[in-house]
PDB file of C-alpha atoms in Angstrom:
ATOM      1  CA  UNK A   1      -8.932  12.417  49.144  1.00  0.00           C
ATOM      2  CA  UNK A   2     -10.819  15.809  49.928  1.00  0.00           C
ATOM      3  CA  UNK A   3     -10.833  16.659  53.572  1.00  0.00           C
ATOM      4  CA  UNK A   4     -13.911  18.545  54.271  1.00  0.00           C
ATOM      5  CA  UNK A   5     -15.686  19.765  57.675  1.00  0.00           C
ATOM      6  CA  UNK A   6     -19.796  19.510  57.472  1.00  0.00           C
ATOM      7  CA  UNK A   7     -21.233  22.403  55.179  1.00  0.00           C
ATOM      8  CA  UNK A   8     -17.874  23.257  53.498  1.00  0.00           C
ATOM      9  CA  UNK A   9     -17.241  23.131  49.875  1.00  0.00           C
ATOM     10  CA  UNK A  10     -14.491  23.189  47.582  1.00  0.00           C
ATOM     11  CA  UNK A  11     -13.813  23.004  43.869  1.00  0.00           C
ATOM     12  CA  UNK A  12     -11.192  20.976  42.114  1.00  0.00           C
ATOM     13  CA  UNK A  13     -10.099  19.992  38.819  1.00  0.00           C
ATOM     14  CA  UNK A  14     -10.064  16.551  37.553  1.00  0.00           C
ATOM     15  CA  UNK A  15      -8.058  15.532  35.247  1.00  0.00           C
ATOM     16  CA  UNK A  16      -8.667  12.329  32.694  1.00  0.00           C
ATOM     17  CA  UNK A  17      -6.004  10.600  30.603  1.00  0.00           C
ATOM     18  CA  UNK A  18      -7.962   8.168  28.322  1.00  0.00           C
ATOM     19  CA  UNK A  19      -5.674   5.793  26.975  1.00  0.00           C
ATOM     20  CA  UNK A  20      -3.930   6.828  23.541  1.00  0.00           C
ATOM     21  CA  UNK A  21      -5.232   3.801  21.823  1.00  0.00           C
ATOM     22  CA  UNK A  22      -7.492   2.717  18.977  1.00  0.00           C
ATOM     23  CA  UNK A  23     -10.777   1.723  20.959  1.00  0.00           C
ATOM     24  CA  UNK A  24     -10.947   5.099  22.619  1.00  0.00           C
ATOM     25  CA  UNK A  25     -12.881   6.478  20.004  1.00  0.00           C
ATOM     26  CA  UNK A  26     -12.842  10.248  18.943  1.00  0.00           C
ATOM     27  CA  UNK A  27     -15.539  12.494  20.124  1.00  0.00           C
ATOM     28  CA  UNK A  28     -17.450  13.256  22.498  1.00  0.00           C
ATOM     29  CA  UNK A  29     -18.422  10.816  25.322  1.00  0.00           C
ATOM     30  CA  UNK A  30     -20.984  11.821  28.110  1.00  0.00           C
ATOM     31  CA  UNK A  31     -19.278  10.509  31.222  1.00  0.00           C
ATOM     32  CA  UNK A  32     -20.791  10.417  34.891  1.00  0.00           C
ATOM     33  CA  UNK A  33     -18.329  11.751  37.755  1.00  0.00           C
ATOM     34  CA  UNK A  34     -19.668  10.494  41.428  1.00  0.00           C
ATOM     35  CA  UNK A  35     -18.570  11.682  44.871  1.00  0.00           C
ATOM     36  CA  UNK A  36     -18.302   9.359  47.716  1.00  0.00           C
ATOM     37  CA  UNK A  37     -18.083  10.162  51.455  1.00  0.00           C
ATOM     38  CA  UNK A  38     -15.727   8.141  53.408  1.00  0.00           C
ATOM     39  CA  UNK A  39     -16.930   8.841  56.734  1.00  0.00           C
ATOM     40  CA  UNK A  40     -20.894   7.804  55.154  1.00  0.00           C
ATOM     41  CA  UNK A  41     -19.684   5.205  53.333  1.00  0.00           C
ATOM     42  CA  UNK A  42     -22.080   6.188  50.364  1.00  0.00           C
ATOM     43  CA  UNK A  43     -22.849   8.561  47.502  1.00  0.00           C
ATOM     44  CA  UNK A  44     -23.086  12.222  48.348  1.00  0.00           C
ATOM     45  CA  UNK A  45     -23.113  13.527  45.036  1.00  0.00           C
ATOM     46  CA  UNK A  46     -22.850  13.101  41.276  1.00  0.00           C
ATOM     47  CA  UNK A  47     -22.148  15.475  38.143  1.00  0.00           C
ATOM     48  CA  UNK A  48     -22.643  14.784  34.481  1.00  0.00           C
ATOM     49  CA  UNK A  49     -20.059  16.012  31.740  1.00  0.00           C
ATOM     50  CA  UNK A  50     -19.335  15.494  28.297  1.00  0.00           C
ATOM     51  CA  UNK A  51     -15.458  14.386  27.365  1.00  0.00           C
ATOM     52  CA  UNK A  52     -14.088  15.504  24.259  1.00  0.00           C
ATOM     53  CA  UNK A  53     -11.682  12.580  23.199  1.00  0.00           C
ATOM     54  CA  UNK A  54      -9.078  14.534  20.424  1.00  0.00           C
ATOM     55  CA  UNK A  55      -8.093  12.578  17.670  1.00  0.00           C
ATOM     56  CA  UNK A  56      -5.038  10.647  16.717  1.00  0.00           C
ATOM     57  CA  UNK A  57      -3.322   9.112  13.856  1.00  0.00           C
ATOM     58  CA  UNK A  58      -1.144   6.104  13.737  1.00  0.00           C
ATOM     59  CA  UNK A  59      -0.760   3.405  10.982  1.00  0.00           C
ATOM     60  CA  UNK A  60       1.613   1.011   9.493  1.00  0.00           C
ATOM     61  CA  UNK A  61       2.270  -0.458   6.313  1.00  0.00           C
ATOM     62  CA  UNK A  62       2.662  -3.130   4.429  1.00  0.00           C
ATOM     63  CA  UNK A  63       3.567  -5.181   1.658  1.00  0.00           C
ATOM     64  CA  UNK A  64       3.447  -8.606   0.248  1.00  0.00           C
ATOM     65  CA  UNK A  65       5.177 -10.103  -1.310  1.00  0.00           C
ATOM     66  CA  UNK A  66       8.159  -7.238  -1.692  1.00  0.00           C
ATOM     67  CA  UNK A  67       8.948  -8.770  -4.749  1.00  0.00           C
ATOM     68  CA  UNK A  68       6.362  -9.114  -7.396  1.00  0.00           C
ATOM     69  CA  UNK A  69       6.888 -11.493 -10.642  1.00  0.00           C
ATOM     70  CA  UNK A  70       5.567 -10.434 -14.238  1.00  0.00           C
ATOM     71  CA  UNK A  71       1.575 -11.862 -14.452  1.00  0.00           C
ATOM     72  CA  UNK A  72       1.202 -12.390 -10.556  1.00  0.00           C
ATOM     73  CA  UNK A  73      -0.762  -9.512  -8.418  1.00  0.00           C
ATOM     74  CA  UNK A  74       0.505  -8.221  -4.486  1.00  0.00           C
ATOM     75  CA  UNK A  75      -0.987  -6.377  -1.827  1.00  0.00           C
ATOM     76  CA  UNK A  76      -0.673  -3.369   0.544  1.00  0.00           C
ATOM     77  CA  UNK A  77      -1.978  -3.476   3.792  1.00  0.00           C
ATOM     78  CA  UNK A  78      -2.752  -0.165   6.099  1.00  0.00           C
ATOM     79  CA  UNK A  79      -3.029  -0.826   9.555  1.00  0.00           C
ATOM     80  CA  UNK A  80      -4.836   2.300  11.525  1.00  0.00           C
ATOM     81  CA  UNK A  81      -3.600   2.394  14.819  1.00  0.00           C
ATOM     82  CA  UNK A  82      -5.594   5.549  15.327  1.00  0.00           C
ATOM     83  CA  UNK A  83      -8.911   6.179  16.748  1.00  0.00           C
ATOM     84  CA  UNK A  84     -10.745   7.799  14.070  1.00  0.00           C
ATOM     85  CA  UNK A  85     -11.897   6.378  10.412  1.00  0.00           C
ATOM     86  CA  UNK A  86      -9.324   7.155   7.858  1.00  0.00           C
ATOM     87  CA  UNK A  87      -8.662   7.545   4.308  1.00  0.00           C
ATOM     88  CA  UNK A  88      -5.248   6.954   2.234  1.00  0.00           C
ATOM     89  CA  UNK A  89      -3.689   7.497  -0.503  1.00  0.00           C
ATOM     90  CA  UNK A  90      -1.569   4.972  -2.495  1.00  0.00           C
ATOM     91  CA  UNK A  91       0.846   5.954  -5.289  1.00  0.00           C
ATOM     92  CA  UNK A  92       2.965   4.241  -6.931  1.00  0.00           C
ATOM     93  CA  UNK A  93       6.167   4.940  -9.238  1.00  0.00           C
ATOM     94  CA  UNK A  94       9.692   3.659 -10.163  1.00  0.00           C
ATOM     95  CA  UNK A  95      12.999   6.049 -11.063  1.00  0.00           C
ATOM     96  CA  UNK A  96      12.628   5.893 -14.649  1.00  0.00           C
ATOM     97  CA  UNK A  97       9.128   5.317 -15.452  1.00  0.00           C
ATOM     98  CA  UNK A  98       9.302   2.236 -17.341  1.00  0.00           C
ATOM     99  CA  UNK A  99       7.088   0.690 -15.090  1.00  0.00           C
ATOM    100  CA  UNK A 100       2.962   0.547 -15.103  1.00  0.00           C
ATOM    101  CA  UNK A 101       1.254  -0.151 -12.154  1.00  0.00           C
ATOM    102  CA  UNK A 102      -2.233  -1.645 -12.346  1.00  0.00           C
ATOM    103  CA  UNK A 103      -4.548   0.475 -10.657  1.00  0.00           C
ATOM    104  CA  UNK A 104      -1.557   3.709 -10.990  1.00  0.00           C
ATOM    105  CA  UNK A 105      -3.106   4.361  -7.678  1.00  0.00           C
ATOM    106  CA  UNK A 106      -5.487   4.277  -4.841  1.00  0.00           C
ATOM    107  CA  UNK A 107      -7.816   5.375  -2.058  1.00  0.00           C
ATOM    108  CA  UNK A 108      -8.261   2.903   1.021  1.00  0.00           C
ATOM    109  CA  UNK A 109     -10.911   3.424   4.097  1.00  0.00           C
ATOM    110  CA  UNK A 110      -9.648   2.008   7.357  1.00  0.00           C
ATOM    111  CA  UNK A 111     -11.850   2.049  10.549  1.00  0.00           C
ATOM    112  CA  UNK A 112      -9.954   2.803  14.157  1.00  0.00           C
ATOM    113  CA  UNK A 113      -7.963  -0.159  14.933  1.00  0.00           C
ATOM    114  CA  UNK A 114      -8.806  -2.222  11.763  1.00  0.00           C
ATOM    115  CA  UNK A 115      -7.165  -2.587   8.406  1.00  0.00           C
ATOM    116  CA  UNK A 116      -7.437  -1.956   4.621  1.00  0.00           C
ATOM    117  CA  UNK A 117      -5.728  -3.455   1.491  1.00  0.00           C
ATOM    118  CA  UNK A 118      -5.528  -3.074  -2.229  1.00  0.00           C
ATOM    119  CA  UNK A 119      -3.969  -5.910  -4.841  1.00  0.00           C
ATOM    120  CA  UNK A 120      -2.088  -4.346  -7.728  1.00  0.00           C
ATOM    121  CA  UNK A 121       0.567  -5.177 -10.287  1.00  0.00           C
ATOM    122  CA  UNK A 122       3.423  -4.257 -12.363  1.00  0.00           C
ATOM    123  CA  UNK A 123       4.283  -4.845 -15.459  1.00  0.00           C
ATOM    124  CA  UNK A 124       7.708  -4.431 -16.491  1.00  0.00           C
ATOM    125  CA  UNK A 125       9.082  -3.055 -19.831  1.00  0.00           C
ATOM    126  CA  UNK A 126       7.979  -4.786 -23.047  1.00  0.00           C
ATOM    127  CA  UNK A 127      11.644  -5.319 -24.559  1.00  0.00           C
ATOM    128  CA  UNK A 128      13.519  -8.841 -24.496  1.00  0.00           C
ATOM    129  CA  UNK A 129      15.207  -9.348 -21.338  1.00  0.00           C
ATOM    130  CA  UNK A 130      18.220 -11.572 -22.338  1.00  0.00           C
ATOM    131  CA  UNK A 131      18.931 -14.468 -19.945  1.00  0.00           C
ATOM    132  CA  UNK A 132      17.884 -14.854 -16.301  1.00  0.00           C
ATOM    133  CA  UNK A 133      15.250 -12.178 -14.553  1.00  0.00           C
ATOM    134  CA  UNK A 134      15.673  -8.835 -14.273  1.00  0.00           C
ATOM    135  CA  UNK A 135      14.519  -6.909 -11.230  1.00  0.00           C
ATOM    136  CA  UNK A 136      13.054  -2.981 -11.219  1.00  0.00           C
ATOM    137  CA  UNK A 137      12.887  -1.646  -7.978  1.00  0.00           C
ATOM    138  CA  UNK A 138      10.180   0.622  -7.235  1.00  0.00           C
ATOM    139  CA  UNK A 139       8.020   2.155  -4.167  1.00  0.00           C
ATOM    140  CA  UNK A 140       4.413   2.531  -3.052  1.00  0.00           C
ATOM    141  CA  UNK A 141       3.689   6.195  -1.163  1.00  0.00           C
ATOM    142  CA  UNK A 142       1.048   5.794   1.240  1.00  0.00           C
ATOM    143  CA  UNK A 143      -0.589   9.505   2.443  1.00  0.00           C
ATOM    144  CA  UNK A 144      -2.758  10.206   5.579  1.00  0.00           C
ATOM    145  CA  UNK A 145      -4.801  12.964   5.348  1.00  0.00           C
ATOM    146  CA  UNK A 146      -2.343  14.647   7.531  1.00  0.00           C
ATOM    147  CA  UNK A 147       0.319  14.776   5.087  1.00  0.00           C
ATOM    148  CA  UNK A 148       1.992  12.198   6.784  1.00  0.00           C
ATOM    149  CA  UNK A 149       3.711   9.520   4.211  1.00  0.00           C
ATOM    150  CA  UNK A 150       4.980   5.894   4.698  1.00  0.00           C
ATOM    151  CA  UNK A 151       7.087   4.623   1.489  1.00  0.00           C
ATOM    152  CA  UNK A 152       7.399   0.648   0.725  1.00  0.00           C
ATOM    153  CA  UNK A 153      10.203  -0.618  -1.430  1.00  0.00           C
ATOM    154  CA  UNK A 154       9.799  -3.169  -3.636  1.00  0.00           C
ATOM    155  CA  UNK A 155      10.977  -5.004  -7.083  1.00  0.00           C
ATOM    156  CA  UNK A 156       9.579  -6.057  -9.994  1.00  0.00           C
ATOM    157  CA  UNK A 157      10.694  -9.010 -11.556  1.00  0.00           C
ATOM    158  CA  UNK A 158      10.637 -10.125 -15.375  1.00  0.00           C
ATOM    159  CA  UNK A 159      12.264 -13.379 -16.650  1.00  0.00           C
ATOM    160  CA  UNK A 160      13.658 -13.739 -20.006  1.00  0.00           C
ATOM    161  CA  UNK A 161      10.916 -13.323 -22.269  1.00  0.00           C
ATOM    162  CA  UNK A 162      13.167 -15.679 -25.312  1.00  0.00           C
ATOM    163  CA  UNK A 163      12.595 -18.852 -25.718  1.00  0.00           C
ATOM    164  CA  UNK A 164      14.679 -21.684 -24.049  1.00  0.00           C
ATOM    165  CA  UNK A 165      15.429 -23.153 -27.547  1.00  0.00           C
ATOM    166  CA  UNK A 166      16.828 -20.205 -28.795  1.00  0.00           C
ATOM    167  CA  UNK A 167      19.378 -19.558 -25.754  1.00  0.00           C
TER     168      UNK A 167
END
């Protein structure tokens, strides 16, 4: 509310708070400001502007299962919670390297508000595991282009690779 007397003028700053989520889009968005008279009940004026919506990053990760058998595939998931398109990059790696991951890594696009995802799998060391199933842990990096890094533990698992007759 802008008390004014006939013929007077003033300028003021408005200022706009879009909401910091993922359907606010990043950019620039013409926007149309009107001024309404109380006393006239109608329009007395309008003003167009352009808004520069900044950019944000958000997302979350994901994996499933956490624990992936010999022969059987799993998935990450990237959830962008931010408002622009975004590209990431997956590693993975376990402590001593006995490990091979299948792709050894990867790039995933995610639109604002949407999701991505990539299978892979792990094969564990080729020498005989005894009796029972033997789990290597290992973890999946996930980079935004902002340097920013999520890591997701998980295990590999690989049963005995003898025959039951023989144990």
């Amino acid at each position: 509310n802008i008390p004014l007397m006939p013929g007077e003028q003033q300028t003021r700053n408005v200022i706009l708070a879009p909401p910091r989520r993922s359907e606010t889009r990043a950019g620039q968005t013409p926007i149309n400001l009107q001024v309404y008279s109380q006393n006239a009940g109608r329009q007395i004026n309008q003003a167009t502007a352009i808004l520069d919506i900044e950019p944000f990053r958000d997302f979350e990760v994901e994996m499933r299962p956490e624990v992936v058998r010999s022969n059987r595939s799993a998935r990450i998931v990237v959830k962008n919670h931010g408002n622009q398109p975004e590209s990431y990059q997956i590693e993975w790696r376990d402590r001593t390297g006995e490990l091979r991951f299948n792709p050894p890594q990867a790039t995933l696009q995610a639109p604002p508000g949407g999701e991505a995802g990539v299978e892979f799998r792990v094969k564990p060391p080729a020498r005989l595991n005894p009796i029972g199933t033997r789990f290597y842990p290992f973890l999946a990096q996930v980079a935004a282009p902002d340097g920013a890094s999520q890591e997701l533990h998980g295990e590999a698992g690989a049963s005995s690779r003898l025959p039951l007759w023989l144990m």
